[in-house]
Amino acid sequence: MDILKGLNQRQREAVKWAQSPVLILSGPGSGKTMVITHRIAYLIKELGVNPFNILAVTFTNKAADEMKKRVAKLLMAGRGSQVAGRRSQGNKRQATSDMPWIATFHSTCARVLRHDINQIGFDRNFVIYDDLDQLNLIKECLKELEIDPKQYRAPAFAAAICRAKENLIDYESYLIYTKTREDFYREMTAGVYEHYQKKLFKNNALDFDDLIMKTVELFREKPEVLEKYQERFIHILVDEYQDTNHAQYAFTKLLASKYKNICVVGDEDQAIYAFRSADIRNILEFEKDYKECKPEVFPLSMMEDYRSTQPIIDLANNLIVYNEERRKDKGKIILPKGKKKRKGPVPVLQELPDELEEADYVLGEVRRLHGEKKVPYHDMAVFYRVNAQSRVLEDAFRKARIPYAVVGALGFYEHKEIKDILAYLRVLINPKDSLSLKRIMNVPPRGIGKVTIQRMMDFANKKKITLWEAVRKVEEIKGLSSRSQWLVKNFRNLMFKYMELTRSLGVGELIKKLIKEIGYIRQLEKADTFTSEMRIENLKELIDAANQFEERNEDKSTQAFLEDVSLICEIDTWDDKAKAVTLMTLHNAKGLEFDTVFITGMEEGFLPHANAFREEMELEEERRLCYVGITRAKRHLYFTYADRRRLYGTTYWGLASRFIAEAGIEREEMAVPRGERFKVGVIIIHPEFGKGKIIKATGFGEDRKVEVVFAGGKRKKLAIKYANLQRI
DNA sequence: GATCAGTAATGTGGA
DNA sequence: ATTACTGATC
């Protein structure tokens, strides 16, 4: 039973229980990844499940990679002794890989669609559009629908379409929905959505949300396809279940509906993606969904924390009880491992005059901890709510010559030069991709200007053919000068040549040759601007990445490479072994841990963010975000806020975040004037309701009123004058 | 047709 | 502050 070694009782149960759907509620630092990986290993080694029949879904590639590594390690250990006991569960025909399928939702769906999307009338060679491509395509739609892009913003349509897809609402449904109410704007959105979707189809492209939605569509429309995958993925595990949206929920539900061997792991207190339609109810109501879930056993909650010291755990617990939308059944506060309190330094709260001094303060502490406490740089992180806050911090780190790494901002694959080259690859694979074709036709400049491209597009629209076909038939286009035609023909020959080469060359070699032939680097050198050098470096890195991809993967095709890079996100490429302090948003911080954590910008309007003030639900999400931040810290934790903060060219006058008081981080100066006894954070006893904590306080003296959360979760507004409260 | 300069619009979080 | 778009100039 070596797989169970080193696990506590709860964790063992979670690993072993294979007879029903399983919900595991895992608090921060409770060994969630360990449970998932050990469960996978247990299924394979102890129960004889074929790895081929296991699917584990995560939200980032980084999490997937980490999980793969750990599973591989577990499977390697004691190899040989267990193999004899392995019983294959069907699917003997198919090649058995030693490793289960561990990947993100998006790449899992992409893979399914690569195989079977033709069954619902799509081309299997589709390309994947990122959000910038999406935005450009929507702009095209607006133009064609003659909607004034100044009056109606393209990003607003993009967001609406994303939200719709995340909830599995296709444009037909969206249209029907709008018909039931008189909403001009929604009707317009429905029109854009329809047009956008048809254009995607013409380009043979899918956007991110399509990957999930089309897979669900495929499963629903083709039961035989669904069954194929149900037989393939007999055991399903989902990580970060609290962050699944409706589409992802439907995907897992469909897959699991046959064998019901589904194990989901999550923590609603760490749900921070409602803004992209993650639905916290998925985890709150898991047992309703899966009736076979044994309520006497599950949910299994793991609230023992192996990560943080007691003072940090206390703050996290203090803060999170202010949220109402939580599962009430798990007595949910984090407990230190083994009931033994781990001592540690008291978290620090520091007020600063402005964002520059805030950065200086952080730097000072980084230096001190590095020097005095020997905390390595890579074990420290600075968190902030919005990406824009990173600039000042970066400057400070650069000046101080302390190594740092920013996660976020502009990702490698979002750089213009990289996107240009990738657009070439896309067209080579899928010439129907008119958006990418338009992008590269004159990059680097080869004399094919806007007018020429517009004429070709008009021609294509008139003849109902794609832009690429228009390129092929350029001789037939009237109104183009012979010079233009000649230039287009040259471009066409170039593309023909590379379409051939795509078949014979590896993707690394292909990119290298292509960049050279089109003179991309030459043109950058000529431009010799501030960024040229960096861009050339980036291109070299791209070639590198392609070569590495070929080394690492079985499928070395350009197609596979494109898919890989399309689905990479920023956190995936961040290397935590680098000897650098990490700067990132609170959203990116989930799932990570550091010895030292700085949470900066603890101000009303930033954390909680001003856009979250309207609804209690949104405020709770901000609180969870703060909770996530706090619980990343193993030992040292800092909060900073600035009285005055310049951002986006304006000055914001900051008030200390309400979360500071809620978490019970007190500074002397923060006490209410005239020494009010009943202030926020104070624990009281009420003669009728018992023990509670003050979460809001208004008025002074005789008029003092407080809002209290009582132990059972009840909230009451009380006047000090009448309610006989005792401080404890 | 390419390039540059000035103007206008925008700013939460992300696969 | 940065970027996207427009119009004027080469």
Tab-separated table of N, CA and C (backbone and C1' of nucleotides) in Angstrom, chain A residues 153 275 385 387 447 451-452 569 585 588 611 648, chain B residues 1-4 8-15:
chain	number	residue	atom	x	y	z
A	153	ARG	N	-19.132	49.622	-28.825
A	153	ARG	CA	-17.779	49.140	-28.718
A	153	ARG	C	-17.665	47.654	-29.051
A	275	PHE	N	-16.534	36.203	-13.126
A	275	PHE	CA	-16.598	37.167	-14.228
A	275	PHE	C	-16.491	36.498	-15.594
A	385	ARG	N	-3.955	43.651	-7.619
A	385	ARG	CA	-5.273	43.348	-8.159
A	385	ARG	C	-5.328	43.540	-9.677
A	387	ASN	N	-3.252	44.438	-13.401
A	387	ASN	CA	-1.955	44.365	-14.067
A	387	ASN	C	-1.226	45.702	-14.105
A	447	GLY	N	4.299	45.719	-50.841
A	447	GLY	CA	3.613	46.503	-51.861
A	447	GLY	C	2.161	46.161	-52.067
A	451	VAL	N	-5.664	49.186	-50.242
A	451	VAL	CA	-6.630	49.259	-51.344
A	451	VAL	C	-6.696	47.922	-52.073
A	452	THR	N	-5.550	47.375	-52.363
A	452	THR	CA	-5.511	46.092	-53.065
A	452	THR	C	-6.222	45.017	-52.258
A	569	CYS	N	-1.143	29.662	-21.781
A	569	CYS	CA	-1.429	30.918	-21.129
A	569	CYS	C	-0.186	31.366	-20.372
A	585	THR	N	-0.736	39.024	-10.702
A	585	THR	CA	-2.058	39.392	-10.196
A	585	THR	C	-2.519	38.326	-9.211
A	588	ASN	N	-3.649	35.132	-10.834
A	588	ASN	CA	-2.621	34.183	-11.262
A	588	ASN	C	-2.019	33.403	-10.101
A	611	ASN	N	-15.249	48.166	-9.307
A	611	ASN	CA	-16.318	47.590	-10.125
A	611	ASN	C	-17.108	46.503	-9.406
A	648	TYR	N	-3.329	55.018	-14.451
A	648	TYR	CA	-4.032	55.478	-15.659
A	648	TYR	C	-4.037	57.003	-15.736
B	1	DG	P	-2.589	50.465	-53.993
B	1	DG	O5'	-1.187	50.954	-53.405
B	1	DG	C5'	-0.005	50.207	-53.650
B	1	DG	C4'	1.060	50.706	-52.737
B	1	DG	C3'	0.851	50.345	-51.268
B	1	DG	O3'	2.095	49.877	-50.774
B	1	DG	C1'	1.170	52.664	-51.461
B	2	DA	P	2.266	49.363	-49.341
B	2	DA	O5'	3.105	50.565	-48.735
B	2	DA	C5'	4.373	50.859	-49.315
B	2	DA	C4'	5.112	51.845	-48.442
B	2	DA	C3'	5.134	51.501	-46.953
B	2	DA	O3'	6.422	51.843	-46.449
B	2	DA	C1'	4.070	53.600	-47.259
B	3	DT	P	6.772	51.594	-44.939
B	3	DT	O5'	6.612	53.056	-44.358
B	3	DT	C5'	7.254	54.149	-45.030
B	3	DT	C4'	6.994	55.423	-44.256
B	3	DT	C3'	7.011	55.235	-42.739
B	3	DT	O3'	7.783	56.266	-42.168
B	3	DT	C1'	5.004	56.278	-43.400
B	4	DC	P	8.257	56.144	-40.666
B	4	DC	O5'	7.774	57.567	-40.156
B	4	DC	C5'	7.684	58.682	-41.065
B	4	DC	C4'	6.683	59.682	-40.528
B	4	DC	C3'	6.659	59.762	-39.001
B	4	DC	O3'	6.700	61.129	-38.608
B	4	DC	C1'	4.476	59.402	-39.834
B	8	DA	P	-9.383	64.844	-31.208
B	8	DA	O5'	-9.947	63.385	-30.919
B	8	DA	C5'	-10.136	62.465	-32.001
B	8	DA	C4'	-10.435	61.104	-31.429
B	8	DA	C3'	-11.268	61.151	-30.152
B	8	DA	O3'	-12.297	60.188	-30.261
B	8	DA	C1'	-9.241	59.972	-29.758
B	9	DA	P	-13.365	60.048	-29.129
B	9	DA	O5'	-12.924	58.639	-28.540
B	9	DA	C5'	-12.558	57.578	-29.428
B	9	DA	C4'	-12.053	56.427	-28.597
B	9	DA	C3'	-12.840	56.222	-27.306
B	9	DA	O3'	-13.112	54.848	-27.162
B	9	DA	C1'	-10.543	56.452	-26.822
B	10	DT	P	-14.047	54.391	-26.015
B	10	DT	O5'	-12.989	53.731	-25.042
B	10	DT	C5'	-12.151	52.689	-25.550
B	10	DT	C4'	-11.111	52.358	-24.529
B	10	DT	C3'	-11.692	52.166	-23.126
B	10	DT	O3'	-11.381	50.864	-22.683
B	10	DT	C1'	-9.739	53.488	-23.087
B	11	DG	P	-12.303	50.186	-21.584
B	11	DG	O5'	-11.266	49.663	-20.545
B	11	DG	C5'	-9.913	49.341	-20.902
B	11	DG	C4'	-9.109	49.413	-19.633
B	11	DG	C3'	-9.974	49.524	-18.380
B	11	DG	O3'	-9.852	48.331	-17.627
B	11	DG	C1'	-8.311	51.241	-18.427
B	12	DT	P	-11.156	47.788	-16.949
B	12	DT	O5'	-10.520	46.891	-15.813
B	12	DT	C5'	-9.583	47.389	-14.879
B	12	DT	C4'	-8.970	46.192	-14.183
B	12	DT	C3'	-8.588	45.062	-15.104
B	12	DT	O3'	-7.398	44.496	-14.607
B	12	DT	C1'	-10.295	44.327	-13.620
B	13	DG	P	-6.539	43.544	-15.464
B	13	DG	O5'	-7.009	42.123	-14.941
B	13	DG	C5'	-6.721	41.705	-13.601
B	13	DG	C4'	-7.403	40.377	-13.390
B	13	DG	C3'	-7.230	39.423	-14.561
B	13	DG	O3'	-6.224	38.464	-14.239
B	13	DG	C1'	-9.524	39.569	-13.895
B	14	DG	P	-5.307	37.981	-15.369
B	14	DG	O5'	-6.217	36.866	-16.040
B	14	DG	C5'	-6.475	35.663	-15.349
B	14	DG	C4'	-6.960	34.650	-16.339
B	14	DG	C3'	-6.028	34.384	-17.527
B	14	DG	O3'	-6.121	33.017	-17.839
B	14	DG	C1'	-8.088	35.096	-18.335
B	15	DA	P	-4.875	32.334	-18.528
B	15	DA	O5'	-5.573	31.101	-19.270
B	15	DA	C5'	-6.234	30.113	-18.505
B	15	DA	C4'	-7.085	29.296	-19.429
B	15	DA	C3'	-6.363	28.715	-20.638
B	15	DA	O3'	-6.873	27.430	-20.924
B	15	DA	C1'	-8.060	30.185	-21.366
